[in-house]
Amino acid sequence: MASAPLSPAALPPLAGRPLVLGTVALSLATFMNVLDSSIANVSIPAIAGDFGVSPNQGTWVITSFTVANAIAVPLTGWLTQRFGTVTLFVASVLLFVLTSWLCGAAPNLETLIALRVLQGLVAGPLIPLSQTLLLQSYPKARAGMALAMWSMTTLVAPVMGPLLGGWITDNMSWPWIFYINVPIGLAAAAVTWSIYHKRNSPTRKLPIDRIGLALLVLWVGALQVMLDKGKELDWFASGQIVALAVTAVMGFAFFLVWELTEDHPIVDLSLFRRRNFWTGTLSMSLGYGAFFGNVVLLPLWLQQYLGYTATLAGFVLAPVGLLAIVLSPVVGKQVGHRDPRVLATISYLVFALVLWMRSEFNTQADLATLIVPTVIQGAAMAFFFIPLVTLTLSDLSPDRVPAASGLSNFARITAGAFGTSIATTLWEDRAALHHAQLAEAITAGSSATTRALDGLAAAGLNADQGLAQLNRLVDQQAFMLGADDVFRASAILFLLLIGVVWLARPARGGAAADAGGAH
């Protein structure tokens, strides 16, 4: 590594083979990280079974990674100034590989959870720095293409995670969901270092904001555990959830005051003084929260109430990548010539259309009916990240991009956790309401009830079995109606979010390039 590296703004862009290989390596590292945040979800029953614990205990394998990752992401700006973009990125990839291998070899659940904490911590800088390095690799005019490459991996990986995780668990064994990171990570680290080692950003020794770091760990940790465990513990009916909520709110308040007055804050909150940064971050976070909540809800409904297997439910979600992959390069080219707010508006309109289509689903929906909105959603995803990242990073100097990227990605990831908790909780609450309303029509004197029970008796069911089956049918309809309510509310939310996007100032001519692109 050079003793006095040039500023990223002074470096020429990459071209030819190094540009292609660098893009692939950075994208693979991002894909590996995002994939790992969701791939374990469908493997929890297998992991819990092998270790002889309950599935509820097994969910800490997911929670531990999520909490640690959420804490580490906003630290990217400070760590980059201390170690440099390339050194930090490659070190994060190699440590991620090591912790992945150790996770696969974990002898018990306690060890696996501890290693997942470490894995989440070292993975924190990967997504923000992959975005930063890609922007520095491309000329200003092609910064949109850099964001297109980055967004494709970030969007497709969460959908592929459960599908790939289910296949690996069914056909190999659960440790392989971690072992597959080893060859991918080693290859990504080797290629990244060979191409970028002379492009490390300048470093400087900074004092460690110990109080800010402790407060960050406290409030983010409490918030993430509350979101992950809230539904399981019946939210605020649980003293544990109330305690976590109070800790998160108080911790955040102290963190906010401390970081805004600290000379060397661990997180640069002054970025929120920039109009396009806070509007872009808010738009992306709320949109991603709504998107991710529905991504979690749809397969749950399919598996629990339509009898789909995990693999078949994954197949329903998989086509989302088709239009996303095809259209992302097109959007990447257009973002330098079009107002990003217009492109983001198109994304929100298509998201609203897709969710409105899903709000018309019923229990008779066939595979084609389920897949068509998923395919269309790929177009919304292509128009989502690129223009919003362009808005968020506009008017920022290159040295502030790692901190801005880390902070905006932290907000997005946290919003995804909120979206998941809110969507699944609303779904169950609405289903309970619909169940009560439907059950009112089932009475002993109802001719429809009598016919249904007679039909079940003719099929060989006794009275108790008939009533149980009838309740199951009511449940199926209630949860379908509950899912429709969530889809419809999400569609309306996306329409309202268009107003937030237009609070930003225009950012024409590839603002992201000005923020981080090579000059």
C-alpha angles and dihedrals in degrees: 000000000000115000093228109026119199121251111266088243091061096050121100117239120259120253140189120356097358090053093051094045092044092051092049093047095048091045092050091052090050092046091050092052097045091043091054092056091064108019094082094055096086093039097061095097090052093046092047091047094051092050095042096240134122120270088244090061089045092059088073085077086070098035094051093054093044094050095046093045093049090053094048101046098070090049090067095096094054094043091049092055089050100046108012130250099272098041092048093046096049092044090051091051093049093046089048089054091050095048091045091055091047091049090055090051096045111136097207143011096260092056092045092052092049091050091047088056089054091045091053092048096051091044093058099093096043100087098041094044095046086056092047095048093047091053090050091050098058129065115253093257091057099044088111089060090052090054090046091057091047095047094051092061093042093051102040099043098067089053094045094046099077092039094051093039091053093049093048092047093048097043105029123008134283097259087069091069083071100033093059088068092065102072093034093050096045091050092047092048094048095049093043093051094046092053103032107030092103092047098066114141119244115274134211134184110254129187113249113249093220096174093048090048092049091049091048091052091047101051099034092046092049092046095049094047089048092052094045096046101030099095093043091053096041094253116251093005083076120080089211092058092046090052091049091049093051090047092050094049095045092042092050092049093052091043091053094050093044097047094048091054100036118104093217106026120191088224121036102228091168086085088078089068087074111088098215093047096055095039092047092046093046093048093047094044096049092043093048091047091054092044095048094045089057092044088059095041100052098059091042090057092045094050100040101040109017097043097243120156119234090254094050091046088052089051090057090055098040099080089066087088096059101078091029091061094042097046102037094080089048091052089045090059094044097049090074092056104032133062105264089218090064092050092048089050089056089053093052093046091053092046089052091049092050094049092046089054089051091050086066093058120122135183091269094060110133127214094267092052090051096046100047095071089044091056091048090049088065088070091053090051092051090055094043113068103030101058094037093051088047090055093044095052098039117121093017124127115237093251091060096050097087091053092044092047092048093049095046092047090049090054090048094049092047090049088053089056090049091047092053094049095044095046096049093043093049089047093056093042093050091044090054090051093049091046091055091048094048092045090057088069093053106086135146090251095051114111091208090054092048092050092048093050092045090052091050091047089052087054089059102264121136122226096272092045090049092053091047091052091047090052089050090054091049089049090051092053093043094053090045090054090045091053090048090054092052092047091050093047090049090052090054090047091056090052090051091049090064087075091056092053091055092056086077123090118248113276106191129168099040104306091187089063091056088050099050114346121121116262 
